[in-house]
């Protein structure tokens, strides 16, 4: 694609891919997974999607899992298409078109259980894992997810759906392949959510830039040291802005700080 | 990209684009908009995204609006990135990267009002329109959207959010730039939703292949002949399977049938 090298989309996508590869190299040793935010690649068009594939390859080459964060949710026929895109492949007259090859991905449950089943089926077939939004980390989450519905907050009803969907996917370690996104910004809800989803891995965004504190996340880790996945993005890649050292060193240090804190917590919960 | 012409993704994406262009040519004259399902392009990787851009261009060349159906929803910082992708552009060191150039797009409100505001702001700045999921057409919609929350079904609470977000975007015709996805498969809810969202355009999926009947959608059109947008996909592009005529003729006839039925309804509601 030599003739498009002056194109802002191509150039920006190449820069984004380099940035992500540098972040993986710097912070990867302290992480178990990378969670690319699909929006940040999609907005760069086709070159952005190519860059995303490059980042997934770099993460896998570094021994990291990939959690594709797209929060997809749609009617069943369309959910199947998204699942093909994320963890499967698309059959066709010209041969199979491979998907992203993610190890896990986030989904939105507003459309109900039938809209989630194709995601779980496809993930299970691929040896991958689903993380379903249950209680997100943004302030507006209260508007819908915390509504009394009617005898419990909506997010507890979503948690029950997650637990049901994961029932047939519980591994020997006791963890299932249907996890939950449970924001770290409201740690007081985690205990109840853990009761409702005893086998789910909790994906915990909101630490760092969004103000959540990893020390309060103990109940997420209660069933197993791997039952919680603390995610951080800006607090790692932007760490140099406050530390004054070079970006790679700052990112590595921020990731290592978070890793050691989470690890101590996971061993003592 | 001559060296990738044997690639299944390239070949399938090219075929999908041709199929969509043929559908636009055949059924376009009976339509006001095309609603590409983003999943079906995303699963073909970067070539799929390039095909999507081609389809958007073909729709615009045919004088049709484009409703990008991706049902995105995320925390505010990410919602802004999705909005750049759909109706805006992404600024960067190498120049602005243009987005898809859609005229409208679908969003998922589970993350609450703060997650929707960036979508509405970006749409308004672009002269575009948002359609927010309120009551979808799939059977599983009952699991979450119809929960009593606590004194009204959740979808009525979502409708109230839609009405609020659209308050500052009401045009002289009385219709706002924040619409609602209200499935045609449950027409008995439309009257109440129309009361709650008097200025919103209702996007009405579920007619045809999903079993909804356009004759029951009168309340959607009550405020204005343009207050309802009936969507149909499989019932048009697959019409030849039951009619026995060639695909283009069958698609044109199916679209024209739907257009004339909806038009009569919209003039008499």
PDB file of C-alpha atoms in Angstrom, chain A residues 1 6-9 11-12 15 37-40 42-47 49-50 53 69-78 80-82 84-85 90-99 108-115 133-134 136-145 147-151 154 157-158 161 210 234, chain B residues 1 6-9 11-12 15 37-40 42-47 49-50 53 69-78 80-82 84-85 90-99 108-115 133-134 136-145 147-151 154 157-158 161 210 234:
ATOM      1  CA  UNK A   1       0.000   0.000   0.000  1.00  0.00           C
ATOM      2  CA  UNK A   6       0.896  10.043   2.763  1.00  0.00           C
ATOM      3  CA  UNK A   7      -2.620   9.260   3.950  1.00  0.00           C
ATOM      4  CA  UNK A   8      -3.379  10.534   7.497  1.00  0.00           C
ATOM      5  CA  UNK A   9      -5.235   7.299   8.327  1.00  0.00           C
ATOM      6  CA  UNK A  11       0.252   7.291   9.068  1.00  0.00           C
ATOM      7  CA  UNK A  12      -1.805   7.607  12.250  1.00  0.00           C
ATOM      8  CA  UNK A  15       1.935   5.455  14.813  1.00  0.00           C
ATOM      9  CA  UNK A  37     -10.120  -0.504  23.000  1.00  0.00           C
ATOM     10  CA  UNK A  38     -11.641  -1.206  19.586  1.00  0.00           C
ATOM     11  CA  UNK A  39     -12.976   2.338  19.162  1.00  0.00           C
ATOM     12  CA  UNK A  40      -9.447   3.743  19.046  1.00  0.00           C
ATOM     13  CA  UNK A  42     -11.982   1.733  14.312  1.00  0.00           C
ATOM     14  CA  UNK A  43     -11.822   5.495  14.079  1.00  0.00           C
ATOM     15  CA  UNK A  44      -8.785   5.091  11.806  1.00  0.00           C
ATOM     16  CA  UNK A  45     -10.752   3.070   9.249  1.00  0.00           C
ATOM     17  CA  UNK A  46      -9.296   0.080   7.434  1.00  0.00           C
ATOM     18  CA  UNK A  47      -5.680   1.003   8.341  1.00  0.00           C
ATOM     19  CA  UNK A  49      -8.161  -2.419  11.763  1.00  0.00           C
ATOM     20  CA  UNK A  50      -4.910  -3.601  10.192  1.00  0.00           C
ATOM     21  CA  UNK A  53      -4.391  -7.038  13.999  1.00  0.00           C
ATOM     22  CA  UNK A  69     -12.872  -4.374  24.378  1.00  0.00           C
ATOM     23  CA  UNK A  70     -15.737  -3.530  22.031  1.00  0.00           C
ATOM     24  CA  UNK A  71     -18.780  -4.006  24.308  1.00  0.00           C
ATOM     25  CA  UNK A  72     -20.735  -5.490  21.423  1.00  0.00           C
ATOM     26  CA  UNK A  73     -24.354  -6.472  21.810  1.00  0.00           C
ATOM     27  CA  UNK A  74     -26.991  -7.146  19.166  1.00  0.00           C
ATOM     28  CA  UNK A  75     -29.807  -9.479  18.142  1.00  0.00           C
ATOM     29  CA  UNK A  76     -28.708 -13.118  17.868  1.00  0.00           C
ATOM     30  CA  UNK A  77     -28.038 -13.227  14.112  1.00  0.00           C
ATOM     31  CA  UNK A  78     -25.802 -10.165  14.429  1.00  0.00           C
ATOM     32  CA  UNK A  80     -23.015 -14.368  15.714  1.00  0.00           C
ATOM     33  CA  UNK A  81     -21.390 -12.091  13.143  1.00  0.00           C
ATOM     34  CA  UNK A  82     -19.601 -10.108  15.861  1.00  0.00           C
ATOM     35  CA  UNK A  84     -17.023 -14.470  14.082  1.00  0.00           C
ATOM     36  CA  UNK A  85     -15.190 -11.169  13.930  1.00  0.00           C
ATOM     37  CA  UNK A  90     -16.384 -16.182   8.575  1.00  0.00           C
ATOM     38  CA  UNK A  91     -16.965 -18.964   6.056  1.00  0.00           C
ATOM     39  CA  UNK A  92     -17.510 -17.987   2.457  1.00  0.00           C
ATOM     40  CA  UNK A  93     -17.129 -18.963  -1.154  1.00  0.00           C
ATOM     41  CA  UNK A  94     -13.492 -17.811  -1.194  1.00  0.00           C
ATOM     42  CA  UNK A  95     -12.482 -19.630   1.987  1.00  0.00           C
ATOM     43  CA  UNK A  96     -12.640 -18.811   5.678  1.00  0.00           C
ATOM     44  CA  UNK A  97     -11.931 -15.233   6.666  1.00  0.00           C
ATOM     45  CA  UNK A  98     -10.123 -15.326  10.016  1.00  0.00           C
ATOM     46  CA  UNK A  99     -11.349 -13.110  12.830  1.00  0.00           C
ATOM     47  CA  UNK A 108     -23.262  -5.651  26.441  1.00  0.00           C
ATOM     48  CA  UNK A 109     -26.263  -7.554  27.864  1.00  0.00           C
ATOM     49  CA  UNK A 110     -29.040  -4.983  27.284  1.00  0.00           C
ATOM     50  CA  UNK A 111     -30.570  -7.116  24.537  1.00  0.00           C
ATOM     51  CA  UNK A 112     -31.021 -10.074  26.860  1.00  0.00           C
ATOM     52  CA  UNK A 113     -29.979 -13.650  27.150  1.00  0.00           C
ATOM     53  CA  UNK A 114     -30.627 -14.733  23.549  1.00  0.00           C
ATOM     54  CA  UNK A 115     -28.310 -11.972  22.373  1.00  0.00           C
ATOM     55  CA  UNK A 133     -20.995  -5.682  31.379  1.00  0.00           C
ATOM     56  CA  UNK A 134     -22.579  -5.866  34.819  1.00  0.00           C
ATOM     57  CA  UNK A 136     -19.427  -0.265  34.654  1.00  0.00           C
ATOM     58  CA  UNK A 137     -16.995   2.266  36.101  1.00  0.00           C
ATOM     59  CA  UNK A 138     -18.438   5.536  34.708  1.00  0.00           C
ATOM     60  CA  UNK A 139     -20.577   7.882  36.847  1.00  0.00           C
ATOM     61  CA  UNK A 140     -23.593   7.474  34.502  1.00  0.00           C
ATOM     62  CA  UNK A 141     -23.747   3.763  35.300  1.00  0.00           C
ATOM     63  CA  UNK A 142     -26.159   4.655  38.096  1.00  0.00           C
ATOM     64  CA  UNK A 143     -28.758   5.877  35.570  1.00  0.00           C
ATOM     65  CA  UNK A 144     -29.584   2.405  34.284  1.00  0.00           C
ATOM     66  CA  UNK A 145     -27.491  -0.324  35.903  1.00  0.00           C
ATOM     67  CA  UNK A 147     -32.160   1.064  38.904  1.00  0.00           C
ATOM     68  CA  UNK A 148     -34.241  -1.061  41.295  1.00  0.00           C
ATOM     69  CA  UNK A 149     -35.555  -3.775  38.996  1.00  0.00           C
ATOM     70  CA  UNK A 150     -37.734  -4.202  41.046  1.00  0.00           C
ATOM     71  CA  UNK A 151     -36.373  -5.901  44.161  1.00  0.00           C
ATOM     72  CA  UNK A 154     -30.506  -4.060  37.558  1.00  0.00           C
ATOM     73  CA  UNK A 157     -30.133  -9.148  37.532  1.00  0.00           C
ATOM     74  CA  UNK A 158     -27.380  -8.904  34.918  1.00  0.00           C
ATOM     75  CA  UNK A 161     -27.692 -13.875  33.730  1.00  0.00           C
ATOM     76  CA  UNK A 210     -10.763   6.813  36.819  1.00  0.00           C
ATOM     77  CA  UNK A 234      -3.984   5.783  30.910  1.00  0.00           C
TER      78      UNK A 234
ATOM     79  CA  UNK B   1      -3.339  -4.045  -2.980  1.00  0.00           C
ATOM     80  CA  UNK B   6      -6.213 -14.079  -3.624  1.00  0.00           C
ATOM     81  CA  UNK B   7      -6.959 -13.345   0.013  1.00  0.00           C
ATOM     82  CA  UNK B   8     -10.363 -14.640   1.219  1.00  0.00           C
ATOM     83  CA  UNK B   9     -10.967 -11.432   3.182  1.00  0.00           C
ATOM     84  CA  UNK B  11     -12.396 -11.400  -2.175  1.00  0.00           C
ATOM     85  CA  UNK B  12     -15.294 -11.747   0.253  1.00  0.00           C
ATOM     86  CA  UNK B  15     -18.301  -9.580  -3.117  1.00  0.00           C
ATOM     87  CA  UNK B  37     -24.950  -3.764   9.936  1.00  0.00           C
ATOM     88  CA  UNK B  38     -21.373  -3.034  11.014  1.00  0.00           C
ATOM     89  CA  UNK B  39     -20.762  -6.587  12.261  1.00  0.00           C
ATOM     90  CA  UNK B  40     -21.080  -7.972   8.732  1.00  0.00           C
ATOM     91  CA  UNK B  42     -16.090  -5.952  10.652  1.00  0.00           C
ATOM     92  CA  UNK B  43     -15.850  -9.711  10.442  1.00  0.00           C
ATOM     93  CA  UNK B  44     -13.979  -9.272   7.152  1.00  0.00           C
ATOM     94  CA  UNK B  45     -11.202  -7.256   8.785  1.00  0.00           C
ATOM     95  CA  UNK B  46      -9.602  -4.231   7.124  1.00  0.00           C
ATOM     96  CA  UNK B  47     -10.963  -5.137   3.658  1.00  0.00           C
ATOM     97  CA  UNK B  49     -14.067  -1.767   6.565  1.00  0.00           C
ATOM     98  CA  UNK B  50     -12.915  -0.541   3.162  1.00  0.00           C
ATOM     99  CA  UNK B  53     -16.786   2.866   3.150  1.00  0.00           C
ATOM    100  CA  UNK B  69     -25.992   0.088  12.864  1.00  0.00           C
ATOM    101  CA  UNK B  70     -23.303  -0.743  15.391  1.00  0.00           C
ATOM    102  CA  UNK B  71     -25.165  -0.315  18.701  1.00  0.00           C
ATOM    103  CA  UNK B  72     -22.070   1.173  20.288  1.00  0.00           C
ATOM    104  CA  UNK B  73     -21.989   2.134  23.928  1.00  0.00           C
ATOM    105  CA  UNK B  74     -19.039   2.822  26.212  1.00  0.00           C
ATOM    106  CA  UNK B  75     -17.678   5.138  28.899  1.00  0.00           C
ATOM    107  CA  UNK B  76     -17.573   8.787  27.792  1.00  0.00           C
ATOM    108  CA  UNK B  77     -13.933   8.924  26.655  1.00  0.00           C
ATOM    109  CA  UNK B  78     -14.499   5.883  24.449  1.00  0.00           C
ATOM    110  CA  UNK B  80     -16.178  10.079  21.889  1.00  0.00           C
ATOM    111  CA  UNK B  81     -13.808   7.835  19.920  1.00  0.00           C
ATOM    112  CA  UNK B  82     -16.721   5.839  18.485  1.00  0.00           C
ATOM    113  CA  UNK B  84     -15.305  10.235  15.724  1.00  0.00           C
ATOM    114  CA  UNK B  85     -15.380   6.935  13.876  1.00  0.00           C
ATOM    115  CA  UNK B  90      -9.936  11.978  14.405  1.00  0.00           C
ATOM    116  CA  UNK B  91      -7.381  14.779  14.693  1.00  0.00           C
ATOM    117  CA  UNK B  92      -3.746  13.814  14.763  1.00  0.00           C
ATOM    118  CA  UNK B  93      -0.204  14.816  13.936  1.00  0.00           C
ATOM    119  CA  UNK B  94      -0.614  13.687  10.328  1.00  0.00           C
ATOM    120  CA  UNK B  95      -3.913  15.480   9.730  1.00  0.00           C
ATOM    121  CA  UNK B  96      -7.542  14.651  10.343  1.00  0.00           C
ATOM    122  CA  UNK B  97      -8.598  11.070   9.740  1.00  0.00           C
ATOM    123  CA  UNK B  98     -12.150  11.147   8.373  1.00  0.00           C
ATOM    124  CA  UNK B  99     -14.776   8.914   9.929  1.00  0.00           C
ATOM    125  CA  UNK B 108     -26.724   1.296  23.438  1.00  0.00           C
ATOM    126  CA  UNK B 109     -27.757   3.174  26.609  1.00  0.00           C
ATOM    127  CA  UNK B 110     -26.815   0.589  29.268  1.00  0.00           C
ATOM    128  CA  UNK B 111     -23.892   2.735  30.450  1.00  0.00           C
ATOM    129  CA  UNK B 112     -26.165   5.677  31.221  1.00  0.00           C
ATOM    130  CA  UNK B 113     -26.617   9.246  30.241  1.00  0.00           C
ATOM    131  CA  UNK B 114     -22.972  10.361  30.434  1.00  0.00           C
ATOM    132  CA  UNK B 115     -22.082   7.624  27.954  1.00  0.00           C
ATOM    133  CA  UNK B 133     -31.900   1.301  21.825  1.00  0.00           C
ATOM    134  CA  UNK B 134     -35.111   1.457  23.838  1.00  0.00           C
ATOM    135  CA  UNK B 136     -35.329  -4.123  20.636  1.00  0.00           C
ATOM    136  CA  UNK B 137     -37.056  -6.650  18.394  1.00  0.00           C
ATOM    137  CA  UNK B 138     -35.485  -9.906  19.625  1.00  0.00           C
ATOM    138  CA  UNK B 139     -37.305 -12.290  22.011  1.00  0.00           C
ATOM    139  CA  UNK B 140     -34.601 -11.874  24.706  1.00  0.00           C
ATOM    140  CA  UNK B 141     -35.381  -8.167  24.978  1.00  0.00           C
ATOM    141  CA  UNK B 142     -37.845  -9.085  27.721  1.00  0.00           C
ATOM    142  CA  UNK B 143     -35.005 -10.311  29.968  1.00  0.00           C
ATOM    143  CA  UNK B 144     -33.646  -6.840  30.649  1.00  0.00           C
ATOM    144  CA  UNK B 145     -35.534  -4.108  28.797  1.00  0.00           C
ATOM    145  CA  UNK B 147     -37.895  -5.553  33.808  1.00  0.00           C
ATOM    146  CA  UNK B 148     -40.021  -3.466  36.167  1.00  0.00           C
ATOM    147  CA  UNK B 149     -37.593  -0.739  37.225  1.00  0.00           C
ATOM    148  CA  UNK B 150     -39.359  -0.358  39.650  1.00  0.00           C
ATOM    149  CA  UNK B 151     -42.620   1.328  38.700  1.00  0.00           C
ATOM    150  CA  UNK B 154     -36.815  -0.392  32.022  1.00  0.00           C
ATOM    151  CA  UNK B 157     -36.859   4.680  31.678  1.00  0.00           C
ATOM    152  CA  UNK B 158     -34.611   4.472  28.620  1.00  0.00           C
ATOM    153  CA  UNK B 161     -33.437   9.447  28.805  1.00  0.00           C
ATOM    154  CA  UNK B 210     -38.524 -11.149  12.269  1.00  0.00           C
ATOM    155  CA  UNK B 234     -33.539 -10.059   4.785  1.00  0.00           C
TER     156      UNK B 234
END
